[in-house]
């Protein structure tokens, strides 16, 4: 299927829709998930037009993984979580709801259940405060 340039993450990358940004370089962008499954839930996207892992070339996959690891380390430090989950869904059957490839970076703690996927909107002020901690941990 052709890439949909009007998906929400494409708009965020082009600066046409807002996001609470934590990191950006020439090839990737990381920002807070507006419906977090846990406090600190961050998304990492490549700037290339790609719907799923099958549409990314090897170089862009490497850029995406490099940023995902960098952001994961910062989220772990900022949130002081015991564990951290990475998730990446390909296709509707796998649960993908936004048609631009992304990694979910989700802090996990013993005994804390995972929030429901894309269910309740977070307060923007709170997201800004968490993002500030993650940006500080990125150094
Ligand atoms: P997927 O289901 O495609 O793996 O994940 C999409 C994620 O994007 C969900 O966790 C959802 O909460 C998040 N999301 C949906 N719309 C927006 C938006 O407009 N801004 C941000 N920052 N996150 C979004």
Tab-separated table of C-alpha atoms and ligand atoms in Angstrom:
chain	number	residue	atom	x	y	z
A	1	UNK	CA	0.000	0.000	0.000
A	2	UNK	CA	1.247	3.542	-0.756
A	3	UNK	CA	2.534	5.616	2.158
A	4	UNK	CA	-0.105	8.067	3.436
A	5	UNK	CA	1.627	11.469	3.773
A	6	UNK	CA	-1.297	12.777	5.846
A	7	UNK	CA	-0.848	10.376	8.772
A	8	UNK	CA	-0.426	12.201	12.088
A	9	UNK	CA	3.273	11.342	12.563
A	10	UNK	CA	4.099	12.642	9.048
A	11	UNK	CA	2.393	15.908	10.052
A	12	UNK	CA	4.378	16.023	13.300
A	13	UNK	CA	7.655	15.437	11.392
A	14	UNK	CA	6.779	18.269	8.967
A	15	UNK	CA	5.909	20.549	11.900
A	16	UNK	CA	2.259	20.763	10.816
A	17	UNK	CA	0.977	19.135	14.025
A	18	UNK	CA	2.273	19.713	17.569
A	19	UNK	CA	4.230	17.277	19.705
A	20	UNK	CA	6.121	17.292	22.994
A	21	UNK	CA	9.600	16.696	21.593
A	22	UNK	CA	12.435	15.024	23.489
A	23	UNK	CA	15.054	14.491	20.759
A	24	UNK	CA	15.664	15.267	17.083
A	25	UNK	CA	18.485	14.714	14.595
A	26	UNK	CA	18.708	14.728	10.784
A	27	UNK	CA	17.034	11.324	10.409
A	28	UNK	CA	14.892	10.720	13.503
A	29	UNK	CA	12.524	12.373	15.982
A	30	UNK	CA	11.370	11.322	19.470
A	31	UNK	CA	8.314	12.722	21.252
A	32	UNK	CA	5.901	11.890	24.054
A	33	UNK	CA	2.954	9.583	23.313
A	34	UNK	CA	-0.243	11.588	23.937
A	35	UNK	CA	-2.032	8.490	25.253
A	36	UNK	CA	0.733	6.929	27.340
A	37	UNK	CA	0.567	3.328	28.511
A	38	UNK	CA	2.903	4.322	31.365
A	39	UNK	CA	4.436	7.560	32.593
A	40	UNK	CA	7.365	8.399	30.260
A	41	UNK	CA	5.951	6.522	27.216
A	42	UNK	CA	7.951	7.947	24.307
A	43	UNK	CA	7.756	7.352	20.549
A	44	UNK	CA	10.717	7.278	18.148
A	45	UNK	CA	10.165	7.754	14.396
A	46	UNK	CA	12.395	7.960	11.331
A	47	UNK	CA	11.913	11.018	9.129
A	48	UNK	CA	11.759	8.751	6.056
A	49	UNK	CA	8.336	7.987	4.574
A	50	UNK	CA	7.830	4.414	5.769
A	51	UNK	CA	4.735	2.703	7.054
A	52	UNK	CA	6.371	-0.371	8.567
A	53	UNK	CA	9.690	-2.154	9.130
A	54	UNK	CA	9.346	-3.643	5.634
A	55	UNK	CA	9.561	-0.182	4.036
A	56	UNK	CA	12.779	1.018	5.741
A	57	UNK	CA	16.201	0.579	4.176
A	58	UNK	CA	19.063	-0.791	6.265
A	59	UNK	CA	20.697	2.619	6.835
A	60	UNK	CA	17.460	4.189	8.112
A	61	UNK	CA	16.760	1.114	10.258
A	62	UNK	CA	20.187	1.622	11.856
A	63	UNK	CA	19.449	5.331	12.482
A	64	UNK	CA	16.091	4.435	14.039
A	65	UNK	CA	17.620	1.784	16.323
A	66	UNK	CA	20.467	4.112	17.351
A	67	UNK	CA	17.997	6.811	18.409
A	68	UNK	CA	15.697	4.266	20.061
A	69	UNK	CA	18.561	2.985	22.227
A	70	UNK	CA	19.664	6.546	23.069
A	71	UNK	CA	16.118	7.545	24.062
A	72	UNK	CA	15.561	4.265	25.963
A	73	UNK	CA	18.645	4.954	28.114
A	74	UNK	CA	17.441	8.507	28.819
A	75	UNK	CA	13.874	7.387	29.636
A	76	UNK	CA	15.222	4.717	32.044
A	77	UNK	CA	17.413	7.279	33.781
A	78	UNK	CA	14.747	10.017	33.880
A	79	UNK	CA	11.909	7.809	35.122
A	80	UNK	CA	14.161	5.608	37.291
A	81	UNK	CA	12.127	2.572	36.187
A	82	UNK	CA	13.022	-1.038	36.945
A	83	UNK	CA	12.476	-2.243	33.400
A	84	UNK	CA	11.758	-0.808	29.992
A	85	UNK	CA	9.725	-2.207	27.116
A	86	UNK	CA	10.313	-1.561	23.406
A	87	UNK	CA	7.386	-2.273	21.076
A	88	UNK	CA	7.043	-1.864	17.317
A	89	UNK	CA	3.860	-2.945	15.541
A	90	UNK	CA	3.603	-3.679	11.805
A	91	UNK	CA	0.155	-3.634	10.202
A	92	UNK	CA	-3.372	-3.407	11.552
A	93	UNK	CA	-3.400	-7.110	12.365
A	94	UNK	CA	-0.454	-6.498	14.705
A	95	UNK	CA	-2.234	-3.559	16.366
A	96	UNK	CA	-0.604	-0.679	14.439
A	97	UNK	CA	-2.899	2.357	14.457
A	98	UNK	CA	-0.661	5.108	13.003
A	99	UNK	CA	0.708	4.286	9.553
A	100	UNK	CA	4.240	5.625	10.033
A	101	UNK	CA	6.778	3.235	11.570
A	102	UNK	CA	7.621	3.972	15.219
A	103	UNK	CA	9.133	2.397	18.298
A	104	UNK	CA	7.318	2.653	21.621
A	105	UNK	CA	9.680	3.183	24.598
A	106	UNK	CA	7.687	2.292	27.721
A	107	UNK	CA	8.968	2.298	31.333
A	108	UNK	CA	7.914	-0.765	33.368
A	109	UNK	CA	7.954	-1.429	37.097
A	110	UNK	CA	7.283	-4.596	39.091
A	111	UNK	CA	3.597	-4.910	39.895
A	112	UNK	CA	2.530	-1.977	37.683
A	113	UNK	CA	0.240	-3.162	34.912
A	114	UNK	CA	0.576	-1.744	31.421
A	115	UNK	CA	-2.041	0.892	30.512
A	116	UNK	CA	-4.363	0.234	27.586
A	117	UNK	CA	-3.045	1.042	24.101
A	118	UNK	CA	-4.079	4.515	22.841
A	119	UNK	CA	-6.880	4.897	25.379
A	120	UNK	CA	-6.683	8.057	27.517
A	121	UNK	CA	-5.156	11.447	26.737
A	122	UNK	CA	-2.445	12.749	29.068
A	123	UNK	CA	-2.291	16.297	30.376
A	124	UNK	CA	0.098	18.291	28.131
A	125	UNK	CA	1.663	20.101	31.116
A	126	UNK	CA	2.512	16.734	32.665
A	127	UNK	CA	3.963	15.454	29.359
A	128	UNK	CA	6.089	18.616	29.146
A	129	UNK	CA	7.425	18.043	32.681
A	130	UNK	CA	8.314	14.396	31.934
A	131	UNK	CA	9.885	15.377	28.582
A	132	UNK	CA	12.034	17.944	30.377
A	133	UNK	CA	13.461	15.174	32.603
A	134	UNK	CA	14.129	12.952	29.572
A	135	UNK	CA	15.836	15.833	27.701
A	136	UNK	CA	18.027	16.460	30.773
A	137	UNK	CA	18.954	12.751	30.883
A	138	UNK	CA	19.912	12.894	27.194
A	139	UNK	CA	22.435	15.539	28.177
B	1	LIG	P1	0.546	2.128	17.181
B	1	LIG	O1	-0.797	1.617	17.551
B	1	LIG	O2	0.486	2.594	15.747
B	1	LIG	O3	1.676	1.198	17.459
B	1	LIG	O4	0.822	3.363	18.119
B	1	LIG	C1	0.397	4.654	17.851
B	1	LIG	C2	0.638	5.452	19.103
B	1	LIG	O5	0.531	6.807	18.752
B	1	LIG	C3	-0.368	5.199	20.227
B	1	LIG	O6	0.330	4.808	21.398
B	1	LIG	C4	-1.080	6.534	20.391
B	1	LIG	O7	-1.341	6.830	21.749
B	1	LIG	C5	-0.090	7.511	19.794
B	1	LIG	N1	-0.689	8.677	19.155
B	1	LIG	C6	-1.809	8.708	18.374
B	1	LIG	N2	-2.027	9.969	17.932
B	1	LIG	C7	-1.020	10.736	18.423
B	1	LIG	C8	-0.713	12.124	18.318
B	1	LIG	O8	-1.399	12.913	17.667
B	1	LIG	N3	0.403	12.566	18.971
B	1	LIG	C9	1.192	11.718	19.704
B	1	LIG	N4	2.248	12.265	20.299
B	1	LIG	N5	0.913	10.404	19.850
B	1	LIG	C10	-0.177	9.911	19.203
